[in-house]
PDB file of C-alpha atoms in Angstrom:
ATOM      1  CA  SER T 116      -0.308  17.683   1.493  1.00 72.00           C
ATOM      2  CA  TYR T 117      -0.090  16.069  -1.227  1.00 81.00           C
ATOM      3  CA  GLU T 118      -2.897  14.492  -3.046  1.00 91.00           C
ATOM      4  CA  LEU T 119      -4.078  11.170  -5.545  1.00 96.00           C
ATOM      5  CA  THR T 120      -7.708  11.852  -6.416  1.00 97.00           C
ATOM      6  CA  GLN T 121      -9.918   8.270  -8.392  1.00 98.00           C
ATOM      7  CA  PRO T 122     -13.589   7.345  -9.339  1.00 98.00           C
ATOM      8  CA  PRO T 123     -14.894   5.643  -5.939  1.00 98.00           C
ATOM      9  CA  SER T 124     -16.090   4.023  -8.530  1.00 98.00           C
ATOM     10  CA  VAL T 125     -15.928   2.570 -12.103  1.00 98.00           C
ATOM     11  CA  SER T 126     -19.144  -0.079 -13.479  1.00 98.00           C
ATOM     12  CA  VAL T 127     -18.395  -2.000 -17.053  1.00 97.00           C
ATOM     13  CA  SER T 128     -20.134  -4.891 -18.566  1.00 97.00           C
ATOM     14  CA  PRO T 129     -17.467  -8.134 -18.657  1.00 97.00           C
ATOM     15  CA  GLY T 130     -15.972  -8.107 -21.627  1.00 97.00           C
ATOM     16  CA  GLN T 131     -15.468  -4.023 -22.022  1.00 98.00           C
ATOM     17  CA  THR T 132     -12.371  -2.266 -21.450  1.00 98.00           C
ATOM     18  CA  ALA T 133     -12.307  -0.278 -17.664  1.00 98.00           C
ATOM     19  CA  ARG T 134     -10.446   2.487 -17.163  1.00 98.00           C
ATOM     20  CA  ILE T 135      -9.165   3.808 -13.799  1.00 98.00           C
ATOM     21  CA  THR T 136      -7.879   7.277 -13.532  1.00 98.00           C
ATOM     22  CA  CYS T 137      -5.444   8.599 -11.076  1.00 98.00           C
ATOM     23  CA  SER T 138      -5.167  12.213 -10.486  1.00 97.00           C
ATOM     24  CA  GLY T 139      -1.871  14.199  -8.937  1.00 95.00           C
ATOM     25  CA  ASP T 140       0.227  17.231  -9.487  1.00 93.00           C
ATOM     26  CA  ALA T 141       4.121  15.270  -8.644  1.00 93.00           C
ATOM     27  CA  LEU T 142       2.810  12.232 -11.573  1.00 95.00           C
ATOM     28  CA  PRO T 143       4.370  14.399 -14.157  1.00 95.00           C
ATOM     29  CA  LYS T 144       7.762  13.645 -12.457  1.00 95.00           C
ATOM     30  CA  LYS T 145       6.923  10.783 -10.762  1.00 95.00           C
ATOM     31  CA  TYR T 146       5.865   7.060 -10.832  1.00 97.00           C
ATOM     32  CA  ALA T 147       2.227   5.247 -10.794  1.00 97.00           C
ATOM     33  CA  TYR T 148       1.811   2.307  -9.464  1.00 98.00           C
ATOM     34  CA  TRP T 149      -1.660   0.363  -8.828  1.00 98.00           C
ATOM     35  CA  TYR T 150      -2.290  -2.502  -6.621  1.00 98.00           C
ATOM     36  CA  GLN T 151      -5.702  -4.265  -6.868  1.00 98.00           C
ATOM     37  CA  GLN T 152      -6.904  -5.680  -4.013  1.00 98.00           C
ATOM     38  CA  LYS T 153     -10.230  -7.836  -3.636  1.00 97.00           C
ATOM     39  CA  SER T 154     -12.276  -8.005   0.027  1.00 95.00           C
ATOM     40  CA  GLY T 155     -10.837  -9.645   3.032  1.00 93.00           C
ATOM     41  CA  GLN T 156      -6.917  -9.666   1.434  1.00 96.00           C
ATOM     42  CA  ALA T 157      -4.398  -7.869   1.067  1.00 97.00           C
ATOM     43  CA  PRO T 158      -3.444  -6.026  -2.267  1.00 97.00           C
ATOM     44  CA  VAL T 159      -1.207  -7.069  -5.457  1.00 97.00           C
ATOM     45  CA  LEU T 160       0.429  -5.245  -7.494  1.00 97.00           C
ATOM     46  CA  VAL T 161      -0.245  -5.097 -11.380  1.00 98.00           C
ATOM     47  CA  ILE T 162       0.904  -2.732 -12.358  1.00 98.00           C
ATOM     48  CA  TYR T 163       4.461  -0.391 -11.759  1.00 98.00           C
ATOM     49  CA  GLU T 164       6.985   2.048 -13.020  1.00 97.00           C
ATOM     50  CA  ASP T 165       3.900   3.780 -14.788  1.00 97.00           C
ATOM     51  CA  SER T 166       3.105   0.426 -17.668  1.00 98.00           C
ATOM     52  CA  LYS T 167       4.927  -2.585 -16.506  1.00 98.00           C
ATOM     53  CA  ARG T 168       3.442  -5.370 -15.684  1.00 98.00           C
ATOM     54  CA  PRO T 169       4.758  -7.734 -12.785  1.00 96.00           C
ATOM     55  CA  SER T 170       5.179 -11.912 -13.613  1.00 95.00           C
ATOM     56  CA  GLY T 171       1.679 -13.202 -13.319  1.00 95.00           C
ATOM     57  CA  ILE T 172      -0.304  -9.986 -13.907  1.00 97.00           C
ATOM     58  CA  PRO T 173      -2.902 -11.223 -17.076  1.00 97.00           C
ATOM     59  CA  GLU T 174      -2.150  -9.097 -20.300  1.00 98.00           C
ATOM     60  CA  ARG T 175      -5.802  -7.354 -20.255  1.00 98.00           C
ATOM     61  CA  PHE T 176      -3.822  -4.792 -17.376  1.00 98.00           C
ATOM     62  CA  SER T 177      -1.846  -1.665 -18.943  1.00 98.00           C
ATOM     63  CA  GLY T 178      -1.107   1.324 -17.490  1.00 98.00           C
ATOM     64  CA  SER T 179      -0.035   5.211 -18.875  1.00 98.00           C
ATOM     65  CA  SER T 180       0.241   8.043 -17.817  1.00 97.00           C
ATOM     66  CA  SER T 181       0.353  12.011 -19.072  1.00 97.00           C
ATOM     67  CA  GLY T 182       1.157  15.187 -17.413  1.00 96.00           C
ATOM     68  CA  THR T 183      -0.988  15.084 -14.011  1.00 96.00           C
ATOM     69  CA  MET T 184      -3.491  11.600 -14.986  1.00 98.00           C
ATOM     70  CA  ALA T 185      -2.537   8.129 -14.759  1.00 98.00           C
ATOM     71  CA  THR T 186      -5.226   5.844 -15.802  1.00 98.00           C
ATOM     72  CA  LEU T 187      -5.178   1.862 -14.916  1.00 98.00           C
ATOM     73  CA  THR T 188      -6.385   0.236 -18.043  1.00 98.00           C
ATOM     74  CA  ILE T 189      -8.181  -3.518 -18.407  1.00 98.00           C
ATOM     75  CA  SER T 190      -9.173  -4.494 -21.763  1.00 98.00           C
ATOM     76  CA  GLY T 191     -11.962  -7.200 -21.616  1.00 96.00           C
ATOM     77  CA  ALA T 192     -12.443  -7.126 -18.349  1.00 97.00           C
ATOM     78  CA  GLN T 193     -13.145 -10.396 -16.328  1.00 97.00           C
ATOM     79  CA  VAL T 194     -15.731 -10.356 -13.239  1.00 97.00           C
ATOM     80  CA  GLU T 195     -13.092 -11.867 -11.402  1.00 97.00           C
ATOM     81  CA  ASP T 196     -11.441  -8.416 -11.831  1.00 98.00           C
ATOM     82  CA  GLU T 197     -14.500  -6.609 -10.058  1.00 98.00           C
ATOM     83  CA  ALA T 198     -12.058  -5.417  -6.801  1.00 98.00           C
ATOM     84  CA  ASP T 199     -10.924  -1.876  -5.176  1.00 98.00           C
ATOM     85  CA  TYR T 200      -8.523  -0.393  -7.262  1.00 98.00           C
ATOM     86  CA  TYR T 201      -5.991   2.019  -5.827  1.00 98.00           C
ATOM     87  CA  CYS T 202      -2.910   4.181  -7.267  1.00 98.00           C
ATOM     88  CA  TYR T 203       0.143   4.685  -5.320  1.00 96.00           C
ATOM     89  CA  SER T 204       2.683   7.366  -5.819  1.00 96.00           C
ATOM     90  CA  THR T 205       5.335   9.644  -4.264  1.00 93.00           C
ATOM     91  CA  ASP T 206       6.180  13.080  -3.709  1.00 87.00           C
ATOM     92  CA  SER T 207       9.290  14.953  -1.506  1.00 83.00           C
ATOM     93  CA  SER T 208       6.807  14.714   1.403  1.00 83.00           C
ATOM     94  CA  GLY T 209       6.041  10.797   1.267  1.00 89.00           C
ATOM     95  CA  TRP T 210       4.336   8.042  -0.222  1.00 93.00           C
ATOM     96  CA  ARG T 211       0.287   8.542  -0.864  1.00 95.00           C
ATOM     97  CA  PHE T 212      -1.927   6.103  -2.143  1.00 97.00           C
ATOM     98  CA  GLY T 213      -5.489   6.931  -4.001  1.00 97.00           C
ATOM     99  CA  GLY T 214      -8.628   6.476  -2.066  1.00 97.00           C
ATOM    100  CA  GLY T 215      -9.426   3.633  -4.627  1.00 98.00           C
ATOM    101  CA  THR T 216     -11.331   3.120  -6.766  1.00 98.00           C
ATOM    102  CA  LYS T 217     -14.564   0.197  -6.798  1.00 98.00           C
ATOM    103  CA  LEU T 218     -14.606  -2.112  -9.911  1.00 98.00           C
ATOM    104  CA  THR T 219     -18.179  -3.516 -10.465  1.00 98.00           C
ATOM    105  CA  VAL T 220     -18.120  -6.073 -13.739  1.00 97.00           C
ATOM    106  CA  LEU T 221     -21.085  -7.530 -14.437  1.00 91.00           C
TER     107      LEU T 221
ATOM    108  CA  GLN O  47      10.239 -15.953  -1.717  1.00 88.00           C
ATOM    109  CA  VAL O  48       9.782 -13.493   0.593  1.00 94.00           C
ATOM    110  CA  GLN O  49       7.484 -13.711   3.946  1.00 96.00           C
ATOM    111  CA  LEU O  50       6.362 -10.979   6.356  1.00 97.00           C
ATOM    112  CA  GLN O  51       4.056 -11.536   9.198  1.00 98.00           C
ATOM    113  CA  GLU O  52       2.588  -8.377  11.979  1.00 98.00           C
ATOM    114  CA  SER O  53       2.605  -9.833  15.855  1.00 98.00           C
ATOM    115  CA  GLY O  54       1.718  -7.911  18.141  1.00 97.00           C
ATOM    116  CA  PRO O  55      -1.730  -6.728  20.289  1.00 97.00           C
ATOM    117  CA  GLY O  56      -5.028  -6.792  18.683  1.00 96.00           C
ATOM    118  CA  LEU O  57      -6.362  -4.216  21.625  1.00 98.00           C
ATOM    119  CA  VAL O  58      -5.691  -1.073  22.240  1.00 98.00           C
ATOM    120  CA  LYS O  59      -6.343   1.389  25.022  1.00 98.00           C
ATOM    121  CA  PRO O  60      -7.768   5.021  24.083  1.00 97.00           C
ATOM    122  CA  SER O  61      -4.516   7.833  24.552  1.00 97.00           C
ATOM    123  CA  GLY O  62      -1.609   4.357  24.390  1.00 98.00           C
ATOM    124  CA  THR O  63       0.472   3.100  22.236  1.00 98.00           C
ATOM    125  CA  LEU O  64       0.291   0.743  19.460  1.00 98.00           C
ATOM    126  CA  SER O  65       2.744  -1.052  19.044  1.00 98.00           C
ATOM    127  CA  LEU O  66       3.243  -4.084  16.196  1.00 98.00           C
ATOM    128  CA  THR O  67       6.034  -5.647  15.004  1.00 98.00           C
ATOM    129  CA  CYS O  68       6.692  -7.078  11.524  1.00 98.00           C
ATOM    130  CA  ALA O  69       8.936 -10.589  10.811  1.00 98.00           C
ATOM    131  CA  VAL O  70      10.430 -11.081   7.958  1.00 96.00           C
ATOM    132  CA  SER O  71      11.532 -14.821   6.572  1.00 96.00           C
ATOM    133  CA  GLY O  72      13.154 -15.720   3.047  1.00 94.00           C
ATOM    134  CA  GLY O  73      15.409 -13.204   2.763  1.00 92.00           C
ATOM    135  CA  SER O  74      17.258 -10.363   4.605  1.00 93.00           C
ATOM    136  CA  ILE O  75      16.245  -7.469   6.039  1.00 93.00           C
ATOM    137  CA  SER O  76      19.735  -5.877   5.190  1.00 90.00           C
ATOM    138  CA  SER O  77      18.686  -6.054   1.732  1.00 86.00           C
ATOM    139  CA  SER O  78      18.627  -3.053  -0.273  1.00 74.00           C
ATOM    140  CA  ASN O  79      15.190  -2.162  -0.034  1.00 85.00           C
ATOM    141  CA  TRP O  80      12.522   0.105   1.945  1.00 94.00           C
ATOM    142  CA  TRP O  81      10.414  -2.145   4.700  1.00 96.00           C
ATOM    143  CA  SER O  82       7.421  -0.185   5.238  1.00 97.00           C
ATOM    144  CA  TRP O  83       3.664   0.025   7.257  1.00 98.00           C
ATOM    145  CA  VAL O  84       0.612   0.895   5.447  1.00 98.00           C
ATOM    146  CA  ARG O  85      -3.270   0.313   6.843  1.00 98.00           C
ATOM    147  CA  GLN O  86      -7.153   0.419   6.339  1.00 98.00           C
ATOM    148  CA  PRO O  87      -9.536   0.825   8.582  1.00 98.00           C
ATOM    149  CA  PRO O  88     -12.861  -1.133   8.223  1.00 97.00           C
ATOM    150  CA  GLY O  89     -13.668  -0.373   5.130  1.00 96.00           C
ATOM    151  CA  LYS O  90     -11.725   2.154   3.984  1.00 97.00           C
ATOM    152  CA  GLY O  91      -8.994   2.902   2.016  1.00 97.00           C
ATOM    153  CA  LEU O  92      -5.551   2.383   2.152  1.00 98.00           C
ATOM    154  CA  GLU O  93      -3.253   4.970   3.763  1.00 97.00           C
ATOM    155  CA  TRP O  94       0.541   4.828   4.236  1.00 97.00           C
ATOM    156  CA  ILE O  95       2.181   5.301   7.573  1.00 98.00           C
ATOM    157  CA  GLY O  96       5.836   4.593   7.424  1.00 97.00           C
ATOM    158  CA  GLU O  97       8.763   3.487   5.789  1.00 96.00           C
ATOM    159  CA  ILE O  98      12.792   2.177   7.179  1.00 96.00           C
ATOM    160  CA  TYR O  99      15.844   0.931   5.591  1.00 94.00           C
ATOM    161  CA  HIS O 100      18.002  -1.479   7.116  1.00 89.00           C
ATOM    162  CA  SER O 101      20.803   1.548   8.206  1.00 91.00           C
ATOM    163  CA  GLY O 102      17.437   3.286   9.815  1.00 92.00           C
ATOM    164  CA  SER O 103      16.849   6.164   7.730  1.00 94.00           C
ATOM    165  CA  THR O 104      12.990   6.823   7.584  1.00 96.00           C
ATOM    166  CA  ASN O 105      10.223   8.548   5.932  1.00 95.00           C
ATOM    167  CA  TYR O 106       7.025   8.480   7.525  1.00 96.00           C
ATOM    168  CA  ASN O 107       2.790   9.931   6.410  1.00 95.00           C
ATOM    169  CA  PRO O 108       3.936  13.745   7.477  1.00 94.00           C
ATOM    170  CA  SER O 109      -0.007  13.222   9.424  1.00 94.00           C
ATOM    171  CA  LEU O 110       0.824  10.557  11.354  1.00 97.00           C
ATOM    172  CA  LYS O 111       5.025  11.995  12.001  1.00 96.00           C
ATOM    173  CA  SER O 112       4.331  13.300  15.563  1.00 97.00           C
ATOM    174  CA  ARG O 113       2.768   9.381  17.035  1.00 98.00           C
ATOM    175  CA  VAL O 114       4.640   7.119  14.742  1.00 98.00           C
ATOM    176  CA  THR O 115       8.094   5.879  15.093  1.00 98.00           C
ATOM    177  CA  ILE O 116       9.103   2.658  12.633  1.00 98.00           C
ATOM    178  CA  SER O 117      12.902   0.998  13.957  1.00 97.00           C
ATOM    179  CA  VAL O 118      13.955  -1.870  12.949  1.00 96.00           C
ATOM    180  CA  ASP O 119      15.635  -4.595  14.647  1.00 95.00           C
ATOM    181  CA  LYS O 120      18.783  -7.366  11.717  1.00 93.00           C
ATOM    182  CA  SER O 121      20.017  -9.255  14.739  1.00 94.00           C
ATOM    183  CA  LYS O 122      15.632 -11.005  15.024  1.00 96.00           C
ATOM    184  CA  ASN O 123      15.109 -10.111  10.860  1.00 96.00           C
ATOM    185  CA  GLN O 124      12.416  -7.001  11.586  1.00 97.00           C
ATOM    186  CA  PHE O 125      10.952  -4.179  12.324  1.00 97.00           C
ATOM    187  CA  SER O 126       8.640  -2.447  14.400  1.00 98.00           C
ATOM    188  CA  LEU O 127       5.747   0.901  14.554  1.00 98.00           C
ATOM    189  CA  LYS O 128       4.914   2.238  17.576  1.00 98.00           C
ATOM    190  CA  LEU O 129       2.229   4.560  17.144  1.00 98.00           C
ATOM    191  CA  SER O 130       1.639   6.978  19.922  1.00 98.00           C
ATOM    192  CA  SER O 131      -1.794   8.531  21.276  1.00 98.00           C
ATOM    193  CA  VAL O 132      -4.329   6.283  19.694  1.00 98.00           C
ATOM    194  CA  THR O 133      -7.661   7.435  19.186  1.00 98.00           C
ATOM    195  CA  ALA O 134     -10.205   5.451  18.023  1.00 98.00           C
ATOM    196  CA  ALA O 135     -10.064   6.438  13.920  1.00 98.00           C
ATOM    197  CA  ASP O 136      -6.394   4.398  14.953  1.00 98.00           C
ATOM    198  CA  THR O 137      -8.374   1.747  15.089  1.00 98.00           C
ATOM    199  CA  ALA O 138      -7.591  -0.820  11.591  1.00 98.00           C
ATOM    200  CA  VAL O 139      -5.596  -3.049   9.886  1.00 98.00           C
ATOM    201  CA  TYR O 140      -2.383  -3.253  10.069  1.00 98.00           C
ATOM    202  CA  TYR O 141       0.138  -4.580   6.959  1.00 98.00           C
ATOM    203  CA  CYS O 142       4.251  -4.610   7.323  1.00 98.00           C
ATOM    204  CA  ALA O 143       4.956  -4.192   3.508  1.00 97.00           C
ATOM    205  CA  LYS O 144       8.085  -4.659   0.841  1.00 95.00           C
ATOM    206  CA  LEU O 145       6.946  -2.132  -1.669  1.00 94.00           C
ATOM    207  CA  THR O 146       9.956  -2.373  -3.956  1.00 89.00           C
ATOM    208  CA  ALA O 147       8.482  -3.226  -7.164  1.00 91.00           C
ATOM    209  CA  PRO O 148       8.073  -5.576  -9.083  1.00 92.00           C
ATOM    210  CA  LYS O 149       9.159  -7.720  -6.301  1.00 91.00           C
ATOM    211  CA  VAL O 150       6.471  -6.415  -3.942  1.00 94.00           C
ATOM    212  CA  TYR O 151       5.342  -8.595  -0.988  1.00 96.00           C
ATOM    213  CA  TRP O 152       2.727  -7.738   2.300  1.00 97.00           C
ATOM    214  CA  GLY O 153       1.989  -9.274   5.693  1.00 97.00           C
ATOM    215  CA  GLN O 154      -1.903 -10.606   5.771  1.00 96.00           C
ATOM    216  CA  GLY O 155      -2.479  -7.659   7.695  1.00 97.00           C
ATOM    217  CA  THR O 156      -3.741  -7.526  11.742  1.00 98.00           C
ATOM    218  CA  LEU O 157      -7.253  -5.335  13.125  1.00 98.00           C
ATOM    219  CA  VAL O 158      -5.742  -3.238  15.942  1.00 98.00           C
ATOM    220  CA  THR O 159      -8.982  -2.065  17.554  1.00 98.00           C
ATOM    221  CA  VAL O 160      -8.781   0.966  19.632  1.00 98.00           C
ATOM    222  CA  SER O 161     -11.391   0.575  22.699  1.00 97.00           C
ATOM    223  CA  SER O 162     -11.412   1.162  25.943  1.00 95.00           C
TER     224      SER O 162
END
């Protein structure tokens, strides 16, 4: 079955750039979406269609995709960005979430 | 502003059927959107369960397809999830959601525990 692979954890200091990757065989043909989930809350969409930012999402969040890898970049990460991040995409058999990446900012 | 609200039993017995309903307010379920169910076991990641269009067309996660039914009731502006033959592994927070970007909406989630 189709899988989206993310690193389990990423750690940065405040103000540094955090990069979270998502690998999937269908990503060259399908968009990647990125969700942020803080403890006890529903997920929030931070990037859609590889690189678009929904209204209200800070400019420090950006996305890119090349080949079989999509990347979420947080430029100048803030303490409040500490959360779990999930990529989300599709193939012919339906939608999938990646396993999630815990971002620590300290 | 679309709002989604899950409802249903918080406790289901093993081998039973989990049934949840998602009420949609602030918008019509007949709009051009897919309506989804997503779950999250305690301390684990998100899992897409499936989706339905207002016409009744559905797509399901292949790993759950044999046990899942998603239906829509346009007269009540709601959609529903049924998951049969549940085990403890189906214990999770279940979310209903509209995942069509950029206007994405999630319910608050409801914890369903499978236990005797």
